[in-house]
Amino acid sequence: MSKLPGSSGISLLSDKSLEFYRDPVAFYERRIQKHGSRIFETRLLNKSTSFVCSVQGMKELLCEKSLIFQKDPTDIMHHLYGDNIVTANGEEACLLRLSLTHLFTGKCLQSSADYVNSVCENCLKGLDKSVGLLSIYPLFKQLGTELVLGLFLNVRAQDTPDVFREISQLCTQHWHGLISAPLNVKVPLWSSGFCTAMEAKNKLMDIIHNKLDCEKQGFVADMKALPLPDESCAPQHLLLFISALIPKALASLLTSFTLALSGPSREGVRNRARMEPEYFSHVLLEVQRLWPPFIGGRRIANKDTTLGKFHISQGSTAIYVSHAVHRDPEVFHQPEEFLPERWSGRNAGQEGLLCCQGNGQRNCIGSQLNQLFLEVACGYLLKHYDWDLSPASQDLQYKWLPISRPVLPPTVRFRAQDRTSPHPPEGGSCEPGGQ
């Protein structure tokens, strides 16, 4: 057993949180080069922290030792969302997953497909007729918001636009609590960001409770009928499911997909993805590999253990960095290159090595629904359009926190897809669960 490369230094004085939050990718790259290891130690949030940047380390952290490395009960997400499947540990987390899983799989997932298709068509039709430049990230975030509020709360933008707008604004205010100092302060004429987020949370909970009382069908009614631990459980989970987290993550992935396939140089990729469902799925995998929406996740060791050959002390923090794990050169040849072909070659059958939605027993419960979203939205774009960056030269440098996306919102010009070009049959790549 070896000591971790790096050092956590002295309390406060050695804290590297500011450096990490400014540029997490540069942060881990410098230390990998310095220590010659993809697992290293530093001080983050004033705690000794192990950074895990390798596929093997991630699998050990999230799969093999998931009972040792658990969610942090003091995480700010707990203050904003309360007790739910994301913040729970141990038996409680297992029981919640057993109760909730069927809402995101099987017949329930199939029943969502028609709505997902209709929302994608409504939001993405006519993009070739847009006047001027089209900023794609806000477009995709609106699409994600309509999907989430319609599926999980039975609030449809076309049916009740005022209610939809109110809830959307509250979700945005609530989200800002994740990027605010956790100071619940309110004085005349001013409130802290966290205080505003908590006020938005209370208003959202009132709306959710009213929905649970009134709705007789759909996801809300299904949630109410589940065998959950107590009466607070359903509203707490609905708050999580309608939060801005999901629309922003979806917008992140759709933006990256659009940028990765833009322009004349990617025409062959677009055409092949239209013709070959398997290749289309590999394109989506490669987008998630290179541009995961979340930088990673945090765990706390509940006893002394190891990661790789390195000692990890009880109570210390471990962070897996999905951006780094997905670029582990031991697993992914030419890790910085966009190569969908890798998933039918060297990396065939290794989809489980990605961690953009977690991994192991605690991976995202809605991963199949997220895949449905991506398949339908990206499939619609491919079927109906070609596109280019407009203007052709844009700064596409990414920021990685709290959600990955270009620092400057990219603008795109869409053109109607040439109908003489081959494309998948109607609905060919827009069904849940892949091809």
Short mmCIF file of C-alpha atoms in Angstrom, two decimals:
data_model
loop_
_atom_site.label_atom_id
_atom_site.label_comp_id
_atom_site.label_asym_id
_atom_site.label_seq_id
_atom_site.Cartn_x
_atom_site.Cartn_y
_atom_site.Cartn_z
CA MET A 1 0.00 0.00 0.00
CA SER A 2 1.46 3.37 -1.06
CA LYS A 3 0.86 6.95 -0.03
CA LEU A 4 -1.17 9.03 -2.46
CA PRO A 5 0.90 11.32 -4.69
CA GLY A 6 0.39 14.97 -3.81
CA SER A 7 -0.50 16.50 -0.48
CA SER A 8 -3.50 17.98 1.32
CA GLY A 9 -1.21 20.44 3.10
CA ILE A 10 -2.30 22.65 5.96
CA SER A 11 -5.95 23.48 6.73
CA LEU A 12 -7.25 26.56 4.84
CA LEU A 13 -3.80 27.73 3.74
CA SER A 14 -3.43 24.83 1.30
CA ASP A 15 -6.99 24.76 0.02
CA LYS A 16 -7.17 24.60 -3.79
CA SER A 17 -10.92 25.09 -4.23
CA LEU A 18 -10.65 28.42 -6.05
CA GLU A 19 -8.08 27.07 -8.49
CA PHE A 20 -10.24 24.01 -9.16
CA TYR A 21 -13.47 25.96 -9.73
CA ARG A 22 -11.75 28.40 -12.08
CA ASP A 23 -10.62 25.64 -14.45
CA PRO A 24 -11.11 22.03 -13.26
CA VAL A 25 -9.63 20.53 -16.44
CA ALA A 26 -6.39 22.51 -16.23
CA PHE A 27 -6.34 21.70 -12.49
CA TYR A 28 -6.31 17.93 -12.92
CA GLU A 29 -4.10 17.97 -16.03
CA ARG A 30 -1.32 19.88 -14.22
CA ARG A 31 -1.35 17.45 -11.32
CA ILE A 32 -1.43 14.30 -13.44
CA GLN A 33 1.65 15.58 -15.23
CA LYS A 34 3.35 16.62 -11.98
CA HIS A 35 2.69 13.40 -10.06
CA GLY A 36 2.75 10.92 -12.93
CA SER A 37 -0.47 9.40 -11.58
CA ARG A 38 -4.16 9.63 -12.47
CA ILE A 39 -5.02 9.35 -8.77
CA PHE A 40 -3.62 12.08 -6.52
CA GLU A 41 -4.29 14.00 -3.32
CA THR A 42 -5.00 17.69 -2.74
CA ARG A 43 -7.15 19.86 -0.45
CA LEU A 44 -10.61 20.86 -1.68
CA LEU A 45 -13.39 22.52 0.34
CA ASN A 46 -10.82 22.38 3.15
CA LYS A 47 -10.86 18.57 3.20
CA SER A 48 -8.22 16.06 2.18
CA THR A 49 -9.42 14.97 -1.25
CA SER A 50 -8.41 12.16 -3.60
CA PHE A 51 -8.91 12.94 -7.30
CA VAL A 52 -9.74 9.88 -9.40
CA CYS A 53 -8.99 10.37 -13.10
CA SER A 54 -8.62 6.78 -14.36
CA VAL A 55 -11.19 4.26 -15.54
CA GLN A 56 -9.95 1.62 -13.11
CA GLY A 57 -10.04 4.06 -10.19
CA MET A 58 -13.56 5.15 -11.10
CA LYS A 59 -14.80 1.55 -11.28
CA GLU A 60 -13.26 0.81 -7.89
CA LEU A 61 -14.77 3.95 -6.36
CA LEU A 62 -18.29 3.65 -7.78
CA CYS A 63 -18.70 -0.11 -8.24
CA GLU A 64 -16.39 -2.36 -6.26
CA LYS A 65 -16.31 -0.16 -3.14
CA SER A 66 -19.62 1.66 -3.40
CA LEU A 67 -20.52 0.63 0.16
CA ILE A 68 -17.35 2.27 1.48
CA PHE A 69 -17.43 5.46 -0.58
CA GLN A 70 -20.81 7.04 0.12
CA LYS A 71 -22.62 10.30 -0.63
CA ASP A 72 -21.73 13.29 1.51
CA PRO A 73 -24.71 14.00 3.85
CA THR A 74 -23.57 17.63 4.26
CA ASP A 75 -23.53 18.35 0.51
CA ILE A 76 -25.27 21.58 -0.52
CA MET A 77 -27.58 19.53 -2.76
CA HIS A 78 -29.18 18.10 0.39
CA HIS A 79 -30.13 21.59 1.59
CA LEU A 80 -31.74 22.40 -1.74
CA TYR A 81 -33.45 19.10 -2.55
CA GLY A 82 -33.84 17.40 0.80
CA ASP A 83 -33.81 13.62 1.26
CA ASN A 84 -34.00 11.80 -2.06
CA ILE A 85 -32.41 9.00 -4.04
CA VAL A 86 -29.37 11.15 -4.91
CA THR A 87 -28.52 12.11 -1.33
CA ALA A 88 -29.47 8.84 0.41
CA ASN A 89 -27.01 6.11 1.41
CA GLY A 90 -27.08 2.42 2.30
CA GLU A 91 -30.34 0.51 2.63
CA GLU A 92 -32.42 3.66 2.24
CA ALA A 93 -30.91 4.32 -1.19
CA CYS A 94 -31.49 0.70 -2.26
CA LEU A 95 -35.15 0.76 -1.20
CA LEU A 96 -35.79 4.06 -2.97
CA ARG A 97 -34.24 2.71 -6.15
CA LEU A 98 -36.43 -0.41 -5.97
CA SER A 99 -39.53 1.78 -5.61
CA LEU A 100 -38.69 4.30 -8.32
CA THR A 101 -36.98 2.23 -11.02
CA HIS A 102 -40.10 1.05 -12.83
CA LEU A 103 -41.18 4.68 -13.45
CA PHE A 104 -38.12 5.11 -15.71
CA THR A 105 -38.07 1.75 -17.48
CA GLY A 106 -40.29 -0.71 -19.34
CA LYS A 107 -43.87 0.31 -20.08
CA CYS A 108 -43.55 3.64 -18.29
CA LEU A 109 -40.60 4.55 -20.52
CA GLN A 110 -42.49 3.40 -23.62
CA SER A 111 -45.47 5.55 -22.63
CA SER A 112 -43.22 8.61 -22.51
CA ALA A 113 -42.02 8.17 -26.09
CA ASP A 114 -45.01 9.82 -27.81
CA TYR A 115 -44.75 12.92 -25.64
CA VAL A 116 -40.99 13.17 -26.13
CA ASN A 117 -41.45 12.93 -29.90
CA SER A 118 -44.17 15.59 -29.94
CA VAL A 119 -42.19 18.07 -27.83
CA CYS A 120 -39.04 17.59 -29.92
CA GLU A 121 -41.01 18.17 -33.11
CA ASN A 122 -42.70 21.27 -31.70
CA CYS A 123 -39.45 22.80 -30.41
CA LEU A 124 -37.16 21.82 -33.29
CA LYS A 125 -39.34 22.28 -36.38
CA GLY A 126 -38.66 25.19 -38.68
CA LEU A 127 -35.11 25.85 -37.49
CA ASP A 128 -34.07 26.37 -41.11
CA LYS A 129 -36.54 29.27 -41.34
CA SER A 130 -35.10 31.15 -38.35
CA VAL A 131 -34.24 34.75 -39.12
CA GLY A 132 -30.67 35.63 -38.15
CA LEU A 133 -28.33 33.59 -36.01
CA LEU A 134 -29.72 30.86 -33.75
CA SER A 135 -28.21 30.45 -30.28
CA ILE A 136 -28.58 26.74 -29.69
CA TYR A 137 -28.00 26.34 -25.94
CA PRO A 138 -31.11 28.37 -24.88
CA LEU A 139 -33.13 26.54 -27.54
CA PHE A 140 -32.13 23.15 -26.16
CA LYS A 141 -32.65 24.26 -22.56
CA GLN A 142 -36.22 25.29 -23.43
CA LEU A 143 -36.73 21.88 -25.04
CA GLY A 144 -35.45 20.13 -21.91
CA THR A 145 -37.68 22.23 -19.65
CA GLU A 146 -40.77 21.37 -21.70
CA LEU A 147 -39.89 17.67 -21.59
CA VAL A 148 -39.30 17.65 -17.83
CA LEU A 149 -42.29 19.71 -16.70
CA GLY A 150 -44.63 17.93 -19.08
CA LEU A 151 -43.51 14.41 -18.16
CA PHE A 152 -43.03 14.80 -14.42
CA LEU A 153 -45.60 17.44 -13.46
CA ASN A 154 -48.21 17.31 -16.24
CA VAL A 155 -47.57 20.98 -17.00
CA ARG A 156 -47.57 21.52 -20.77
CA ALA A 157 -46.20 24.75 -22.21
CA GLN A 158 -48.85 24.88 -24.94
CA ASP A 159 -51.79 24.18 -22.59
CA THR A 160 -50.93 26.44 -19.65
CA PRO A 161 -48.20 28.87 -20.78
CA ASP A 162 -48.44 31.15 -17.73
CA VAL A 163 -48.14 28.27 -15.26
CA PHE A 164 -45.31 26.79 -17.30
CA ARG A 165 -43.46 30.12 -17.32
CA GLU A 166 -43.89 30.59 -13.56
CA ILE A 167 -42.57 27.13 -12.71
CA SER A 168 -39.66 27.51 -15.16
CA GLN A 169 -38.61 30.76 -13.48
CA LEU A 170 -38.85 29.21 -10.02
CA CYS A 171 -36.75 26.24 -11.15
CA THR A 172 -34.07 28.62 -12.43
CA GLN A 173 -34.05 30.57 -9.14
CA HIS A 174 -33.86 27.30 -7.22
CA TRP A 175 -30.95 26.10 -9.36
CA HIS A 176 -28.91 29.20 -8.56
CA GLY A 177 -28.67 27.94 -4.99
CA LEU A 178 -26.19 25.32 -6.21
CA ILE A 179 -23.79 28.03 -7.32
CA SER A 180 -24.34 30.34 -4.32
CA ALA A 181 -22.66 30.41 -0.94
CA PRO A 182 -25.01 28.57 1.50
CA LEU A 183 -25.89 31.75 3.43
CA ASN A 184 -29.62 32.10 4.06
CA VAL A 185 -29.65 35.89 4.56
CA LYS A 186 -32.47 38.34 3.86
CA VAL A 187 -32.54 42.04 4.72
CA PRO A 188 -34.66 44.89 3.38
CA LEU A 189 -34.13 45.30 -0.40
CA TRP A 190 -31.65 42.38 -0.61
CA SER A 191 -31.59 38.59 -0.34
CA SER A 192 -28.65 36.25 -0.73
CA GLY A 193 -28.69 33.92 -3.73
CA PHE A 194 -29.14 30.93 -1.45
CA CYS A 195 -32.05 32.62 0.35
CA THR A 196 -33.75 33.31 -3.00
CA ALA A 197 -33.21 29.68 -3.97
CA MET A 198 -34.80 28.42 -0.76
CA GLU A 199 -37.80 30.72 -1.26
CA ALA A 200 -38.19 29.34 -4.78
CA LYS A 201 -37.96 25.82 -3.35
CA ASN A 202 -40.84 26.53 -0.93
CA LYS A 203 -43.03 27.84 -3.77
CA LEU A 204 -42.20 24.82 -5.93
CA MET A 205 -43.08 22.49 -3.06
CA ASP A 206 -46.48 24.18 -2.73
CA ILE A 207 -47.13 23.60 -6.43
CA ILE A 208 -45.96 19.97 -6.17
CA HIS A 209 -48.18 19.26 -3.15
CA ASN A 210 -51.15 20.69 -5.01
CA LYS A 211 -50.38 18.49 -8.02
CA LEU A 212 -50.11 15.40 -5.82
CA ASP A 213 -53.51 16.20 -4.34
CA CYS A 214 -55.23 16.85 -7.67
CA GLU A 215 -53.64 14.80 -10.44
CA LYS A 216 -55.27 11.44 -11.17
CA GLN A 217 -53.02 10.25 -14.00
CA GLY A 218 -49.51 10.49 -15.36
CA PHE A 219 -46.19 10.49 -13.53
CA VAL A 220 -47.50 12.50 -10.57
CA ALA A 221 -50.25 9.99 -9.89
CA ASP A 222 -47.80 7.09 -10.30
CA MET A 223 -45.44 8.70 -7.78
CA LYS A 224 -48.25 9.09 -5.27
CA ALA A 225 -49.12 5.38 -5.59
CA LEU A 226 -45.58 4.13 -4.87
CA PRO A 227 -44.68 2.36 -1.61
CA LEU A 228 -42.39 5.15 -0.37
CA PRO A 229 -40.99 5.51 3.19
CA ASP A 230 -43.12 8.52 4.21
CA GLU A 231 -45.40 11.24 2.86
CA SER A 232 -42.54 13.68 2.28
CA CYS A 233 -40.77 11.33 -0.12
CA ALA A 234 -42.88 11.83 -3.27
CA PRO A 235 -42.76 15.65 -3.22
CA GLN A 236 -39.03 15.66 -2.49
CA HIS A 237 -38.38 13.45 -5.52
CA LEU A 238 -40.66 15.45 -7.79
CA LEU A 239 -38.69 18.54 -6.80
CA LEU A 240 -35.52 16.77 -7.94
CA PHE A 241 -37.06 15.51 -11.19
CA ILE A 242 -38.42 18.93 -12.28
CA SER A 243 -35.31 20.86 -11.26
CA ALA A 244 -33.25 22.79 -13.81
CA LEU A 245 -30.56 20.12 -13.47
CA ILE A 246 -32.05 17.85 -16.14
CA PRO A 247 -32.83 20.50 -18.81
CA LYS A 248 -29.35 21.99 -18.41
CA ALA A 249 -27.68 18.59 -18.71
CA LEU A 250 -29.75 17.78 -21.80
CA ALA A 251 -28.96 21.19 -23.32
CA SER A 252 -25.28 20.55 -22.65
CA LEU A 253 -25.31 17.24 -24.53
CA LEU A 254 -27.44 18.52 -27.44
CA THR A 255 -25.17 21.55 -27.82
CA SER A 256 -22.09 19.32 -27.90
CA PHE A 257 -23.75 16.98 -30.40
CA THR A 258 -24.61 19.89 -32.68
CA LEU A 259 -21.11 21.36 -32.51
CA ALA A 260 -19.42 17.99 -33.03
CA LEU A 261 -21.41 17.34 -36.23
CA SER A 262 -21.46 20.86 -37.67
CA GLY A 263 -20.06 21.99 -40.97
CA PRO A 264 -18.99 20.43 -44.28
CA SER A 265 -16.17 18.43 -42.66
CA ARG A 266 -18.75 16.41 -40.72
CA GLU A 267 -21.12 15.78 -43.62
CA GLY A 268 -19.95 12.18 -43.88
CA VAL A 269 -20.55 11.62 -40.16
CA ARG A 270 -24.06 13.08 -40.40
CA ASN A 271 -24.94 10.98 -43.46
CA ARG A 272 -23.61 7.79 -41.92
CA ALA A 273 -25.50 8.47 -38.68
CA ARG A 274 -28.69 8.91 -40.74
CA MET A 275 -28.20 5.61 -42.53
CA GLU A 276 -26.79 3.39 -39.76
CA PRO A 277 -28.64 3.22 -36.43
CA GLU A 278 -25.69 1.53 -34.73
CA TYR A 279 -23.31 4.26 -35.86
CA PHE A 280 -25.80 6.89 -34.65
CA SER A 281 -25.70 5.30 -31.18
CA HIS A 282 -21.88 5.38 -31.30
CA VAL A 283 -21.97 9.09 -32.15
CA LEU A 284 -24.08 9.69 -29.04
CA LEU A 285 -21.66 7.65 -26.93
CA GLU A 286 -18.71 9.66 -28.23
CA VAL A 287 -20.45 12.96 -27.47
CA GLN A 288 -21.06 11.80 -23.90
CA ARG A 289 -17.47 10.59 -23.60
CA LEU A 290 -15.86 13.85 -24.71
CA TRP A 291 -18.33 16.34 -23.26
CA PRO A 292 -19.99 14.92 -20.13
CA PRO A 293 -22.45 17.46 -18.73
CA PHE A 294 -21.16 17.04 -15.16
CA ILE A 295 -17.51 17.27 -14.17
CA GLY A 296 -17.86 14.33 -11.79
CA GLY A 297 -19.08 13.37 -8.34
CA ARG A 298 -18.02 13.37 -4.70
CA ARG A 299 -17.87 10.57 -2.12
CA ILE A 300 -16.78 10.18 1.51
CA ALA A 301 -14.84 7.12 2.76
CA ASN A 302 -16.60 5.58 5.78
CA LYS A 303 -13.48 3.61 6.76
CA ASP A 304 -9.80 3.26 5.86
CA THR A 305 -9.44 1.66 2.42
CA THR A 306 -7.49 1.87 -0.82
CA LEU A 307 -7.96 3.22 -4.34
CA GLY A 308 -5.60 1.51 -6.73
CA LYS A 309 -2.51 0.87 -4.67
CA PHE A 310 -3.00 4.02 -2.57
CA HIS A 311 -4.19 4.36 1.03
CA ILE A 312 -7.39 6.36 1.65
CA SER A 313 -8.18 7.46 5.20
CA GLN A 314 -11.61 7.26 6.82
CA GLY A 315 -13.50 10.54 6.50
CA SER A 316 -11.53 11.80 3.52
CA THR A 317 -13.18 12.80 0.26
CA ALA A 318 -12.80 11.19 -3.15
CA ILE A 319 -13.85 12.89 -6.38
CA TYR A 320 -14.11 11.10 -9.70
CA VAL A 321 -13.59 13.44 -12.65
CA SER A 322 -15.65 12.18 -15.60
CA HIS A 323 -13.86 14.46 -18.06
CA ALA A 324 -10.54 12.84 -17.08
CA VAL A 325 -11.85 9.27 -16.75
CA HIS A 326 -13.24 9.47 -20.30
CA ARG A 327 -9.80 10.50 -21.54
CA ASP A 328 -7.83 7.76 -19.82
CA PRO A 329 -5.27 6.79 -22.49
CA GLU A 330 -4.98 3.30 -21.02
CA VAL A 331 -8.54 2.65 -22.24
CA PHE A 332 -9.34 5.23 -24.93
CA HIS A 333 -6.83 5.41 -27.78
CA GLN A 334 -6.45 8.99 -29.10
CA PRO A 335 -8.57 10.19 -26.18
CA GLU A 336 -9.00 13.79 -27.39
CA GLU A 337 -10.29 12.79 -30.84
CA PHE A 338 -13.97 12.49 -31.80
CA LEU A 339 -14.02 8.90 -33.09
CA PRO A 340 -17.44 7.19 -33.03
CA GLU A 341 -15.76 4.23 -34.72
CA ARG A 342 -13.97 3.36 -31.47
CA TRP A 343 -17.23 1.89 -30.13
CA SER A 344 -17.31 -0.76 -32.85
CA GLY A 345 -13.58 -1.41 -32.61
CA ARG A 346 -11.21 -1.27 -29.65
CA ASN A 347 -13.89 -0.06 -27.22
CA ALA A 348 -16.74 -2.26 -28.46
CA GLY A 349 -18.92 -3.34 -25.54
CA GLN A 350 -17.25 -0.91 -23.12
CA GLU A 351 -20.10 1.59 -22.80
CA GLY A 352 -20.12 0.77 -19.08
CA LEU A 353 -16.78 2.54 -18.67
CA LEU A 354 -18.41 5.95 -19.06
CA CYS A 355 -19.51 7.82 -15.96
CA CYS A 356 -21.22 10.99 -17.19
CA GLN A 357 -24.32 9.77 -15.30
CA GLY A 358 -22.43 8.02 -12.54
CA ASN A 359 -21.76 4.30 -12.60
CA GLY A 360 -22.43 1.15 -10.63
CA GLN A 361 -25.36 0.73 -8.27
CA ARG A 362 -25.71 4.49 -7.78
CA ASN A 363 -25.82 5.53 -11.43
CA CYS A 364 -28.57 7.91 -12.58
CA ILE A 365 -31.96 6.23 -12.24
CA GLY A 366 -33.17 8.10 -15.32
CA SER A 367 -30.35 7.02 -17.65
CA GLN A 368 -32.71 5.20 -20.04
CA LEU A 369 -35.01 8.22 -20.18
CA ASN A 370 -32.02 10.46 -20.86
CA GLN A 371 -31.02 8.14 -23.71
CA LEU A 372 -34.55 8.40 -25.11
CA PHE A 373 -34.34 12.21 -24.97
CA LEU A 374 -31.03 12.20 -26.84
CA GLU A 375 -32.08 9.68 -29.47
CA VAL A 376 -35.28 11.52 -30.31
CA ALA A 377 -33.86 15.06 -30.31
CA CYS A 378 -30.62 14.22 -32.14
CA GLY A 379 -32.48 11.91 -34.51
CA TYR A 380 -34.88 14.74 -35.37
CA LEU A 381 -32.02 17.15 -36.09
CA LEU A 382 -30.29 14.63 -38.35
CA LYS A 383 -33.44 13.72 -40.22
CA HIS A 384 -34.49 17.27 -40.97
CA TYR A 385 -31.35 19.42 -41.13
CA ASP A 386 -27.77 20.04 -42.04
CA TRP A 387 -26.04 22.83 -40.13
CA ASP A 388 -22.98 25.02 -39.84
CA LEU A 389 -21.50 27.35 -37.28
CA SER A 390 -22.52 30.89 -38.15
CA PRO A 391 -20.24 32.77 -38.18
CA ALA A 392 -17.83 29.99 -39.11
CA SER A 393 -15.17 31.17 -36.67
CA GLN A 394 -16.34 31.13 -33.02
CA ASP A 395 -14.68 30.70 -29.64
CA LEU A 396 -15.86 27.24 -28.54
CA GLN A 397 -13.82 27.04 -25.35
CA TYR A 398 -15.81 25.15 -22.71
CA LYS A 399 -16.54 25.96 -19.12
CA TRP A 400 -17.07 22.86 -17.02
CA LEU A 401 -18.90 24.02 -13.90
CA PRO A 402 -21.64 23.72 -12.89
CA ILE A 403 -22.70 22.26 -16.28
CA SER A 404 -20.35 21.88 -19.24
CA ARG A 405 -21.01 24.16 -22.21
CA PRO A 406 -19.15 26.70 -24.33
CA VAL A 407 -18.35 29.90 -22.43
CA LEU A 408 -19.79 31.97 -25.27
CA PRO A 409 -23.16 30.61 -26.48
CA PRO A 410 -22.53 29.24 -29.99
CA THR A 411 -24.74 30.24 -32.91
CA VAL A 412 -25.69 27.91 -35.75
CA ARG A 413 -27.47 28.17 -39.09
CA PHE A 414 -29.68 25.20 -39.98
CA ARG A 415 -30.56 24.16 -43.54
CA ALA A 416 -33.35 21.80 -44.55
CA GLN A 417 -31.98 18.30 -45.10
CA ASP A 418 -31.71 17.36 -48.77
CA ARG A 419 -34.50 14.81 -49.17
CA THR A 420 -32.58 13.05 -51.92
CA SER A 421 -29.98 12.07 -49.31
CA PRO A 422 -30.45 8.82 -47.45
CA HIS A 423 -31.99 9.03 -44.00
CA PRO A 424 -33.42 6.54 -41.52
CA PRO A 425 -36.98 5.33 -41.95
CA GLU A 426 -39.72 7.17 -40.06
CA GLY A 427 -39.02 6.79 -36.35
CA GLY A 428 -35.95 4.65 -37.13
CA SER A 429 -33.69 6.08 -34.43
CA CYS A 430 -36.30 7.71 -32.26
CA GLU A 431 -37.52 4.78 -30.23
CA PRO A 432 -36.55 4.23 -26.57
CA GLY A 433 -33.74 1.86 -25.79
CA GLY A 434 -31.75 2.34 -29.00
CA GLN A 435 -32.11 0.42 -32.17
#
